[in-house]
Amino acid sequence: MSASASSPPAGEENKQEAAPVRHCKGVNDLDKVVLREVRGSSAEVYLYGGHVTSWKDEHGDELLFVSNKAIFKPPKAIRGGIPICFPQFSNFGNLEQHGFARNRTWCVDNDPPPFPVPTSNTAYVDLILKPTEEDLKIWPHSFEYRLRVALSPGGDLMLTSRIRNTNADGKSFSFTFAYHTYFKISDISEVRVEGLETLDYLDNLQDRARFTEQGDAIVFESELDRIYLGTPSKIAIIDHEKKRTFVVRKGGLPDAVVWNPWDKKAKAMSDFGDDEYKRMVCVEAAAIEKPVTLKPGEEWTGKLDLSAVPSSYYSGQLDPDRVIQDSTVPEDSIS
């Protein structure tokens, strides 16, 4: 297509850029929604998987990692961004790895039930997923999964999942869950994760044996794949080289998965570059050890709020007061 044929009318391009919510086509002609805040931060959400694939700050710097080898083609899940693991995390059950929500095409929900806390944000989109006939064969439970993806005026990325049991047969169901967030970092050797000290974790590299974290922070020197249990509502990922700290706030999600595949596993993944493990780390808000159980009509809410702030140090440690102060979301807004 020639440039003239694809160019929008004069003035139209800027209008499109400024729109807080824009529906368009992404890689391989897949439908996506672009969210943009007035100060310049943005996010992209693919309807395939209800999958956030981009989150940029007001300077246009990308904050999420997506592999250069990611395959944007159903039924393969997109490698990177924020895959949604539902109704099963990993192989905690009989379904395919991480369940099926990340492999399904979601719909835009034009008339969602009101949120408990009204939002003044205009940059948000509501998606909905319901089971197909095929889904009901492999997981025989009727549900409505509503997902809101929003950008705060300060550039925070907020995901709210509301999952309701709509079974007509009176049966409860249980599920495990994770926001499998891939953060983009400068170098894995320059990163530390704080907030999980002294906690118990299940080590996925040792048949999920249970250990207690001994370090004052998590650092990365080899493959790491752990499920931390009973975690606080706030976790910090400190990137020394970038002088940037990601703050993960979460609600309804007691566990946290920390993962980096390192070199050997990276080479074994067809949709992941051999050296890309150096530029990503997964810190995942999750509900795994104790599955969530819903009776018919009951609804569960799981919240994730991500912010990126300049790193601030006090005696070599993250200063938690500074992080709260720099964030645009009050501490008590996520319960």
Tab-separated table of C-alpha atoms in Angstrom, residues 1-324:
chain	number	residue	atom	x	y	z
A	1	MET	CA	0.000	0.000	0.000
A	2	SER	CA	1.386	3.416	-0.918
A	3	ALA	CA	2.062	5.978	1.773
A	4	SER	CA	-0.569	8.325	0.402
A	5	ALA	CA	-3.231	5.624	0.489
A	6	SER	CA	-2.604	4.822	4.151
A	7	SER	CA	-2.086	8.340	5.504
A	8	PRO	CA	-4.961	9.816	7.514
A	9	PRO	CA	-6.418	13.198	6.532
A	10	ALA	CA	-4.558	16.242	7.798
A	11	GLY	CA	-5.092	16.720	11.528
A	12	GLU	CA	-6.680	13.302	11.905
A	13	GLU	CA	-3.448	11.621	13.010
A	14	ASN	CA	-3.025	13.885	16.033
A	15	LYS	CA	-6.635	13.333	17.010
A	16	GLN	CA	-6.096	9.581	16.850
A	17	GLU	CA	-2.911	9.841	18.892
A	18	ALA	CA	-4.658	11.826	21.604
A	19	ALA	CA	-7.660	9.503	21.905
A	20	PRO	CA	-7.599	7.825	25.350
A	21	VAL	CA	-8.951	4.553	23.885
A	22	ARG	CA	-8.322	3.432	20.323
A	23	HIS	CA	-9.349	0.147	18.689
A	24	CYS	CA	-7.043	-0.953	15.880
A	25	LYS	CA	-5.139	-3.870	14.354
A	26	GLY	CA	-1.892	-5.231	15.729
A	27	VAL	CA	0.592	-7.909	14.662
A	28	ASN	CA	-0.863	-10.424	12.184
A	29	ASP	CA	-4.024	-8.322	11.958
A	30	LEU	CA	-5.081	-9.245	15.513
A	31	ASP	CA	-7.435	-6.798	17.227
A	32	LYS	CA	-5.913	-4.621	19.915
A	33	VAL	CA	-6.845	-1.645	22.068
A	34	VAL	CA	-4.412	1.223	22.657
A	35	LEU	CA	-4.799	3.231	25.865
A	36	ARG	CA	-3.155	6.642	26.173
A	37	GLU	CA	-2.999	9.111	29.043
A	38	VAL	CA	-2.708	12.850	28.438
A	39	ARG	CA	0.796	12.992	29.917
A	40	GLY	CA	2.000	10.446	27.365
A	41	SER	CA	1.966	7.054	29.061
A	42	SER	CA	0.338	4.248	27.075
A	43	ALA	CA	-0.637	0.579	27.095
A	44	GLU	CA	-1.688	-1.954	24.472
A	45	VAL	CA	-4.076	-4.836	25.046
A	46	TYR	CA	-4.706	-7.632	22.536
A	47	LEU	CA	-8.184	-9.152	22.555
A	48	TYR	CA	-6.418	-12.458	21.940
A	49	GLY	CA	-5.647	-13.571	25.492
A	50	GLY	CA	-6.926	-10.337	27.060
A	51	HIS	CA	-3.188	-9.780	26.894
A	52	VAL	CA	-1.372	-6.551	27.783
A	53	THR	CA	1.654	-6.403	25.472
A	54	SER	CA	2.934	-2.871	26.069
A	55	TRP	CA	3.151	-0.334	28.890
A	56	LYS	CA	5.156	2.823	28.221
A	57	ASP	CA	5.943	5.723	30.514
A	58	GLU	CA	5.438	9.374	29.586
A	59	HIS	CA	8.837	9.400	27.844
A	60	GLY	CA	7.834	6.510	25.607
A	61	ASP	CA	10.125	3.999	27.359
A	62	GLU	CA	8.764	0.438	27.222
A	63	LEU	CA	8.357	-1.120	30.668
A	64	LEU	CA	7.156	-4.613	29.721
A	65	PHE	CA	9.235	-7.273	27.982
A	66	VAL	CA	7.898	-9.019	24.880
A	67	SER	CA	10.207	-11.463	23.109
A	68	ASN	CA	11.396	-10.575	19.619
A	69	LYS	CA	10.427	-14.144	18.783
A	70	ALA	CA	6.916	-13.911	20.266
A	71	ILE	CA	4.358	-15.628	18.018
A	72	PHE	CA	1.242	-13.490	17.643
A	73	LYS	CA	-0.739	-16.328	16.183
A	74	PRO	CA	-3.461	-18.399	17.883
A	75	PRO	CA	-3.402	-20.887	19.515
A	76	LYS	CA	0.116	-20.002	20.752
A	77	ALA	CA	0.204	-17.692	23.786
A	78	ILE	CA	2.094	-14.421	23.338
A	79	ARG	CA	5.539	-14.613	24.963
A	80	GLY	CA	5.874	-11.600	27.237
A	81	GLY	CA	3.728	-8.728	28.461
A	82	ILE	CA	1.113	-9.888	30.986
A	83	PRO	CA	-0.326	-13.319	30.128
A	84	ILE	CA	-3.315	-14.256	32.284
A	85	CYS	CA	-3.075	-17.723	33.829
A	86	PHE	CA	-6.631	-18.974	34.433
A	87	PRO	CA	-8.232	-21.287	35.482
A	88	GLN	CA	-4.930	-22.998	36.212
A	89	PHE	CA	-1.429	-21.812	37.009
A	90	SER	CA	1.357	-23.925	35.495
A	91	ASN	CA	0.488	-27.626	35.823
A	92	PHE	CA	-1.481	-27.307	39.081
A	93	GLY	CA	-4.317	-29.358	37.548
A	94	ASN	CA	-5.263	-31.341	34.452
A	95	LEU	CA	-5.477	-28.519	31.915
A	96	GLU	CA	-2.830	-27.301	29.510
A	97	GLN	CA	0.030	-25.279	31.032
A	98	HIS	CA	-1.343	-22.048	32.573
A	99	GLY	CA	-4.963	-22.787	31.592
A	100	PHE	CA	-6.775	-21.453	28.544
A	101	ALA	CA	-7.647	-17.771	29.168
A	102	ARG	CA	-4.404	-16.627	27.472
A	103	ASN	CA	-5.260	-18.651	24.346
A	104	ARG	CA	-8.816	-17.364	23.841
A	105	THR	CA	-10.127	-14.286	22.066
A	106	TRP	CA	-11.868	-11.986	24.520
A	107	CYS	CA	-14.679	-9.536	23.716
A	108	VAL	CA	-14.920	-5.860	24.556
A	109	ASP	CA	-17.463	-5.527	27.380
A	110	ASN	CA	-19.478	-2.436	26.515
A	111	ASP	CA	-21.793	-2.629	29.518
A	112	PRO	CA	-19.871	-3.973	32.528
A	113	PRO	CA	-21.426	-3.997	35.994
A	114	PRO	CA	-20.317	-0.920	37.949
A	115	PHE	CA	-16.993	-1.102	39.718
A	116	PRO	CA	-17.083	-0.829	43.518
A	117	VAL	CA	-14.742	2.169	43.310
A	118	PRO	CA	-15.653	4.530	40.450
A	119	THR	CA	-12.657	5.591	38.401
A	120	SER	CA	-12.109	9.028	36.947
A	121	ASN	CA	-9.711	7.564	34.385
A	122	THR	CA	-10.733	7.765	30.754
A	123	ALA	CA	-7.941	5.494	29.492
A	124	TYR	CA	-9.372	2.067	30.227
A	125	VAL	CA	-11.020	-0.864	28.496
A	126	ASP	CA	-13.314	-3.583	29.810
A	127	LEU	CA	-13.016	-7.101	28.372
A	128	ILE	CA	-15.045	-10.231	29.024
A	129	LEU	CA	-14.393	-13.939	28.559
A	130	LYS	CA	-16.999	-16.692	28.760
A	131	PRO	CA	-16.351	-20.395	28.167
A	132	THR	CA	-16.905	-21.905	24.735
A	133	GLU	CA	-18.456	-25.327	24.223
A	134	GLU	CA	-14.928	-26.688	23.815
A	135	ASP	CA	-13.827	-25.068	27.084
A	136	LEU	CA	-16.745	-26.657	28.929
A	137	LYS	CA	-15.595	-30.081	27.727
A	138	ILE	CA	-12.164	-29.682	29.325
A	139	TRP	CA	-13.260	-27.565	32.331
A	140	PRO	CA	-17.007	-28.078	32.910
A	141	HIS	CA	-17.775	-24.825	34.708
A	142	SER	CA	-19.692	-21.789	33.545
A	143	PHE	CA	-18.072	-18.445	34.389
A	144	GLU	CA	-17.894	-14.800	33.448
A	145	TYR	CA	-14.408	-13.294	33.595
A	146	ARG	CA	-14.392	-9.510	33.397
A	147	LEU	CA	-11.063	-7.708	33.024
A	148	ARG	CA	-10.505	-3.969	33.252
A	149	VAL	CA	-7.165	-2.613	32.031
A	150	ALA	CA	-6.615	1.032	32.966
A	151	LEU	CA	-3.924	3.700	32.988
A	152	SER	CA	-3.895	6.175	35.865
A	153	PRO	CA	-3.163	9.850	35.135
A	154	GLY	CA	0.282	9.249	36.635
A	155	GLY	CA	0.987	6.339	34.296
A	156	ASP	CA	0.311	3.398	36.606
A	157	LEU	CA	-0.978	0.281	34.858
A	158	MET	CA	-3.944	-1.270	36.669
A	159	LEU	CA	-5.555	-4.638	35.965
A	160	THR	CA	-8.710	-5.720	37.763
A	161	SER	CA	-10.069	-9.238	37.238
A	162	ARG	CA	-13.584	-10.145	38.350
A	163	ILE	CA	-14.460	-13.805	37.997
A	164	ARG	CA	-18.023	-14.989	38.690
A	165	ASN	CA	-19.371	-18.518	38.986
A	166	THR	CA	-22.416	-18.693	36.676
A	167	ASN	CA	-22.988	-22.458	37.015
A	168	ALA	CA	-26.690	-23.288	36.775
A	169	ASP	CA	-26.180	-26.727	38.345
A	170	GLY	CA	-25.422	-25.411	41.827
A	171	LYS	CA	-21.781	-26.551	41.719
A	172	SER	CA	-18.831	-24.646	43.101
A	173	PHE	CA	-15.546	-24.471	41.241
A	174	SER	CA	-11.949	-23.797	42.210
A	175	PHE	CA	-9.116	-22.235	40.235
A	176	THR	CA	-5.545	-21.026	40.503
A	177	PHE	CA	-4.480	-17.756	38.922
A	178	ALA	CA	-1.558	-15.494	38.026
A	179	TYR	CA	-0.793	-12.252	36.235
A	180	HIS	CA	2.382	-13.593	34.581
A	181	THR	CA	4.038	-10.160	34.243
A	182	TYR	CA	7.299	-9.874	32.260
A	183	PHE	CA	9.174	-6.725	33.294
A	184	LYS	CA	11.728	-5.182	30.934
A	185	ILE	CA	15.039	-4.598	32.695
A	186	SER	CA	18.551	-3.414	31.810
A	187	ASP	CA	20.383	-6.594	32.844
A	188	ILE	CA	19.298	-9.446	35.109
A	189	SER	CA	22.595	-9.210	37.018
A	190	GLU	CA	21.703	-5.626	38.000
A	191	VAL	CA	18.276	-6.455	39.433
A	192	ARG	CA	17.048	-7.277	42.924
A	193	VAL	CA	13.556	-8.052	44.183
A	194	GLU	CA	12.632	-6.777	47.651
A	195	GLY	CA	9.633	-7.515	49.856
A	196	LEU	CA	9.865	-11.322	49.918
A	197	GLU	CA	12.545	-11.692	52.579
A	198	THR	CA	12.061	-14.406	55.241
A	199	LEU	CA	9.038	-15.871	53.408
A	200	ASP	CA	8.457	-19.514	52.557
A	201	TYR	CA	8.559	-20.504	48.903
A	202	LEU	CA	8.033	-23.564	46.738
A	203	ASP	CA	11.028	-24.203	44.471
A	204	ASN	CA	9.822	-25.314	41.047
A	205	LEU	CA	13.360	-26.457	40.219
A	206	GLN	CA	13.310	-28.915	43.152
A	207	ASP	CA	9.902	-30.608	42.767
A	208	ARG	CA	8.234	-27.736	44.624
A	209	ALA	CA	10.083	-28.469	47.842
A	210	ARG	CA	9.397	-25.821	50.494
A	211	PHE	CA	12.174	-23.496	51.661
A	212	THR	CA	12.472	-20.212	53.540
A	213	GLU	CA	14.064	-17.204	51.818
A	214	GLN	CA	17.337	-16.402	53.578
A	215	GLY	CA	18.556	-13.397	51.602
A	216	ASP	CA	17.716	-9.763	52.290
A	217	ALA	CA	16.654	-9.552	48.635
A	218	ILE	CA	16.366	-11.876	45.646
A	219	VAL	CA	19.233	-11.592	43.166
A	220	PHE	CA	19.794	-13.615	40.010
A	221	GLU	CA	22.875	-15.699	39.254
A	222	SER	CA	21.224	-18.719	37.594
A	223	GLU	CA	17.783	-20.042	36.686
A	224	LEU	CA	15.201	-19.165	39.324
A	225	ASP	CA	11.578	-20.338	39.515
A	226	ARG	CA	9.847	-19.944	42.877
A	227	ILE	CA	6.353	-19.490	44.283
A	228	TYR	CA	6.526	-17.243	47.357
A	229	LEU	CA	3.662	-17.776	49.809
A	230	GLY	CA	1.711	-15.338	51.952
A	231	THR	CA	3.377	-12.337	50.346
A	232	PRO	CA	2.820	-8.667	51.222
A	233	SER	CA	0.603	-6.424	49.101
A	234	LYS	CA	3.670	-4.586	47.772
A	235	ILE	CA	6.846	-5.916	46.111
A	236	ALA	CA	9.684	-3.845	44.620
A	237	ILE	CA	11.863	-4.715	41.617
A	238	ILE	CA	14.975	-2.534	41.661
A	239	ASP	CA	16.919	-2.047	38.417
A	240	HIS	CA	20.234	-0.530	39.518
A	241	GLU	CA	21.484	0.314	36.034
A	242	LYS	CA	18.278	2.106	35.009
A	243	LYS	CA	17.896	3.653	38.477
A	244	ARG	CA	14.268	2.577	38.184
A	245	THR	CA	12.073	0.694	40.628
A	246	PHE	CA	8.942	-1.159	39.624
A	247	VAL	CA	6.422	-1.303	42.448
A	248	VAL	CA	3.942	-4.185	42.292
A	249	ARG	CA	0.805	-3.682	44.370
A	250	LYS	CA	-1.763	-6.453	44.491
A	251	GLY	CA	-5.050	-7.412	46.104
A	252	GLY	CA	-6.709	-10.823	46.437
A	253	LEU	CA	-3.471	-12.476	45.334
A	254	PRO	CA	-1.516	-13.867	48.293
A	255	ASP	CA	1.303	-15.537	46.350
A	256	ALA	CA	4.079	-14.220	44.110
A	257	VAL	CA	6.011	-16.118	41.462
A	258	VAL	CA	9.563	-15.025	40.600
A	259	TRP	CA	11.050	-16.456	37.415
A	260	ASN	CA	13.996	-16.101	35.094
A	261	PRO	CA	14.741	-18.996	32.701
A	262	TRP	CA	18.497	-18.282	32.357
A	263	ASP	CA	20.522	-19.394	29.356
A	264	LYS	CA	19.826	-23.124	29.014
A	265	LYS	CA	16.041	-22.880	29.241
A	266	ALA	CA	16.038	-19.747	27.062
A	267	LYS	CA	17.705	-21.716	24.263
A	268	ALA	CA	15.069	-24.454	24.619
A	269	MET	CA	12.132	-22.070	24.035
A	270	SER	CA	11.294	-21.567	20.360
A	271	ASP	CA	9.536	-18.233	20.972
A	272	PHE	CA	12.295	-16.741	23.131
A	273	GLY	CA	15.702	-15.377	22.080
A	274	ASP	CA	18.800	-17.121	23.425
A	275	ASP	CA	20.042	-14.017	25.282
A	276	GLU	CA	16.708	-12.396	26.093
A	277	TYR	CA	16.711	-13.788	29.646
A	278	LYS	CA	19.167	-10.991	30.487
A	279	ARG	CA	16.561	-8.316	29.763
A	280	MET	CA	13.499	-9.685	31.582
A	281	VAL	CA	12.268	-10.845	34.928
A	282	CYS	CA	8.851	-12.206	35.835
A	283	VAL	CA	7.305	-11.207	39.148
A	284	GLU	CA	3.764	-12.533	39.141
A	285	ALA	CA	0.894	-11.699	41.476
A	286	ALA	CA	-0.856	-15.028	42.003
A	287	ALA	CA	-3.240	-17.260	43.928
A	288	ILE	CA	-1.748	-20.749	43.789
A	289	GLU	CA	-1.134	-22.516	47.095
A	290	LYS	CA	-4.772	-22.164	48.190
A	291	PRO	CA	-7.040	-22.300	45.117
A	292	VAL	CA	-9.897	-19.802	44.996
A	293	THR	CA	-13.296	-21.490	45.398
A	294	LEU	CA	-16.515	-19.827	44.216
A	295	LYS	CA	-20.066	-20.958	44.855
A	296	PRO	CA	-22.668	-20.210	42.162
A	297	GLY	CA	-23.250	-16.459	42.022
A	298	GLU	CA	-20.076	-15.634	43.955
A	299	GLU	CA	-17.436	-13.335	42.483
A	300	TRP	CA	-13.707	-13.016	43.137
A	301	THR	CA	-11.644	-9.911	42.473
A	302	GLY	CA	-7.892	-9.892	41.850
A	303	LYS	CA	-6.109	-6.547	41.443
A	304	LEU	CA	-2.708	-5.635	40.086
A	305	ASP	CA	-1.263	-2.124	40.102
A	306	LEU	CA	2.134	-1.490	38.516
A	307	SER	CA	4.122	1.713	38.836
A	308	ALA	CA	7.627	2.680	37.765
A	309	VAL	CA	9.418	5.255	39.927
A	310	PRO	CA	12.977	6.589	40.183
A	311	SER	CA	14.969	4.412	42.563
A	312	SER	CA	15.685	5.961	45.933
A	313	TYR	CA	18.210	4.562	48.367
A	314	TYR	CA	18.816	4.771	52.054
A	315	SER	CA	21.880	2.867	53.317
A	316	GLY	CA	21.765	0.775	50.172
A	317	GLN	CA	18.145	-0.238	50.733
A	318	LEU	CA	14.989	0.844	48.988
A	319	ASP	CA	13.274	3.605	50.926
A	320	PRO	CA	9.660	2.408	51.122
A	321	ASP	CA	8.306	5.834	52.117
A	322	ARG	CA	9.664	7.353	48.941
A	323	VAL	CA	8.026	4.697	46.789
A	324	ILE	CA	4.605	5.251	48.355
